[in-house]
Amino acid sequence: MTSSLQQKLNSFYRIAENDIVPQLLVKTAPIETDSPTIRSTAEKLVSGVRSQKLKAISIENFLQTYDLGSQEGLALMCLAEAYLRVPDLDTQTALIKDKVGSVDWAQNIGKANSLLVNLATLGLSTTDSVLHWGLDKNGFTAAIGSVTRKLSEPVIRTAVGQAMKILGHQFVLGESINDALKKAASAERRGYRHSYDMLGEGAKTAADAERYFQSYQAALEAIATCRNGHDIYGQPSISVKLSAIHPRYELLQKDRVFAELYPKVLALCLAAKKHDIALTIDAEESDRLEISLEIIDKLSQEPELKEWNGLGLAVQAYQKRAYAVIEYLIDLGKTHNRRLCVRLVKGAYWDMEIKKTQERGLSDYPVFTRKVNTDVSYFACADLMLKHTKEIYPQFATHNAYTAAAIMQLAKKYNADFEFQRLHGMGEKLYAQIVNQGIPCRIYAPVGEHKDLLAYLVRRLLENGANSSFVNKIHDPATPIEELLMDPLTQAKNHDAHHNDAIPYPKDMLQPSRVNSRGFDLGDSVVVAALEEYVAKFANTLPLTNSITPAGGKVIKINDPANPEQDVSITPQLNEQDLKNCLDLASAAYPSWSKTTPSFRAKILETLAKKLDENYEELMAILIYEGGKTYADTIAEIREAIDFCTYYANQARSLMGMAIPLPGPTGERNELSLHGRGVVACISPWNFPLAIFLGQIAAALVTGNTVLAKPAQQTPTIARRAIELAYEAGVPRDVLHYCPSSGKTVGDIVLTDSRIAGVAFTGSTDVAWTINQTLAARRSAITPLIAETGGINAMIVDSSALTEQVVSDIIISAFQSAGQRCSALRLLFLQDDIADKTIEMLKGAVAELKLGHTSQASSDIGCVIDANAQKELQDHVDWLKDNAQLLIEAKLPPSKGSFFAPQAWLLSDASQLNKEVFGPIVHIVRFKANELANVIDTINNKGFGLTLGLHSRIEETVDFVRQHAHVGNFYVNRSMIGAVVGVQPFGGEGLSGTGPKAGGPHYLLRFVHERTFTQDTTAAGGNATLLASVG
């Protein structure tokens, strides 16, 4: 891909909707979607659909009966997503009770047009009655209950299992390619074509990827036996999901993708060419688009693929880059004298794209926020494709009658050949009419076992089952036909703003609490290349020299933990007298600083947040070389530091801006106000040397305190740079003191001084005990200690969980940041029934991780902080060798650095682990389905209470764990690290900390004194307020 073309695609990646939609509307001018011809054609198609009786059982009938935004629809979706993969009977029964038993199915009996759907509803209602008999006194349901109470749980499980399989059959053509080919024959006799997709969500392991690859190879050979004598466009074809045939199909692993994945794709293309079959690469998430285009580009240049016009790509119209991608593909066709197949789809990952963009704090969304804007994009792309049929064979995937009518009119105008595409099980009545007119339609036909279709099925249900979906409305006689014939281009033109205000911009998603800090898009090659270039050049500036601490005395040399021969900085240490001087200055500065307004102090924090953002790349580089952090970890940490500043600034304005009026008797004024405490000592750890360091400081400063800030001895460089930026932001030097020194010296000199009015500490429980004892031994005011310590953090996985998701979350929770997070997973409880499968997949996924120097963006995991940490972990492994079974161990890179291999060990009992092991080691314990209560007791009895993870699709299980687990942060069906300021306030209980939670609404209250003011307003005589109220 040329740099100019890449820049053009990049310019549209996250372009503002208010900029791109007007451009696309101009490009749709030739289409005339509001023409009477299009409306008339669409109306005939809709009427034709409604005049035909739906199949006895179909997905349309289910969607008609169960709105997926309803309780019933959600229950049905959850059952479909989870039931077929659950191996054990106890969990199957619990899942049925949880989903079916929570819904009034009886209200839907008789609503469907299909007898079989009504019978299925009756069966769900029957199951509900068995599970909750006597709760519903409605006559019909009560009658069902009287009969079905005689049924046994095995009968219920069998009935629900069959119902889920019936639902699965609506979307999956066959469980094997041969089965699918047989079933496709009748449709092909009616004029349809098929594109077969061997179902497989993203592979997690090399074994999964190889299995999917072989299934594609076998499918190509089987499809070849069904050639029908037509040209390549009339033949059955195949669709390939690249993430299914490589476990690391992502931009940051580009070198691996082209070394390992590309040869497989080429082999499939050569097989397709051999049989004159088309092969289309499926569209996936937006951050994989660029690398997919590079693969298409390279394939287009392959001499062995010359003269083959079957290479194709799916393009998602909901992406803002869609039109530019079509232009790129046209250019590719011209350059290499080939015709590419282009399947234009609306897109199926919309909700994921929105959430991911918000979580990462990116500039804007890669997708449109209004459905109508996606329609505009679709029509603009369609027009462009139909104008360039020499370079492109247009394939239009849609279930919308109005869109189909417009495409037919447009193709007629350009005299262009094309085809429609629809999903198997969807749009049959619509396309029966279109195919009868001689217009080709290809059915996108998923193939695979029902247990493999789950994520795919749910995505399709969500995409097509929403109230706004045309598929939902076209079969609903209550929806006027006029509503289905609204011209989307006219609708778009009538919007004052094209961005949907109901979906806030990423930076505004947390307002009014705070602005969402900015992130970097590591799925954008231009961004990644710029960051890598900066980080590489920054190495030439090392070692960094000190600028804000006194010269002379003891000096600490900081080395790159991944490359000990590289000096990062030289930091003078403060001696006892230096610390006393800092304490004198901070004490003297307190009175005037405490009298500044909360608004003034908050403004300084907001300025500091801007300074951090302005120096983003520099801070990233320091964190990489000093802390061994990956690109993703550095971005997250800088964002957290910024978030602490803006969140606490906003909190201080709210809490301290004005005295709080309190109720009381007439003639009396009562107010509560908050004030700083004095000098606060902030002692931070090396694992978050910027975010926690600044979070403590920001909280203390904004509440009117002066600060002595001690950084960890392993990471003074990033702390020093943060202090420099704080000074630039307006914090007076006498108010904030940078105190690099040993823990013992700070303990002896600072913590024993009665002028210390508060301590904020994050670190080990042992050190927290020592600090607490030191403060308690002083014969002075009792001083509050805010301690955030570690934990033996557990994750519980039951058999309803999706193994692929579980494995991803285990790797993130246990191994990201080399396991050096307070919140990291240490103890994994796996239900026996899925333990072997989970461990096997985890083993394969760990093998795919790349350990290496984190200056390379492709490194997944860096080293541990230093040789001492490495030795402590090795000592623990030596103990494990005698007491546990090694299950998994990653491969170490050739390096002199303090790398430690991520690994998993099987314990015979959870009682074997009674201390926090701070590194990438996860301990696994198996449990039986009926032992959940015992597992919770075991976790609670450890005495720690920081984070807990749970993977389960059963809400009753979630509620039980939530009610009984004594932990500060409980995460369900996601990773258990990465708490976000103001969203997931962080901190534990028991041995894991004192509270209040950092980044939460109560944190600042620990840094202040409360003062009550009471005044008798009638002391001078008379109660004017009371007298004025007399009627």
Tab-separated table of C-alpha atoms in Angstrom, residues 426 456 475 638:
chain	number	residue	atom	x	y	z
A	426	MET	CA	-32.917	-14.483	6.636
A	456	TYR	CA	-21.848	-15.724	15.521
A	475	HIS	CA	-42.934	-8.982	8.928
A	638	ILE	CA	-0.572	8.093	31.661
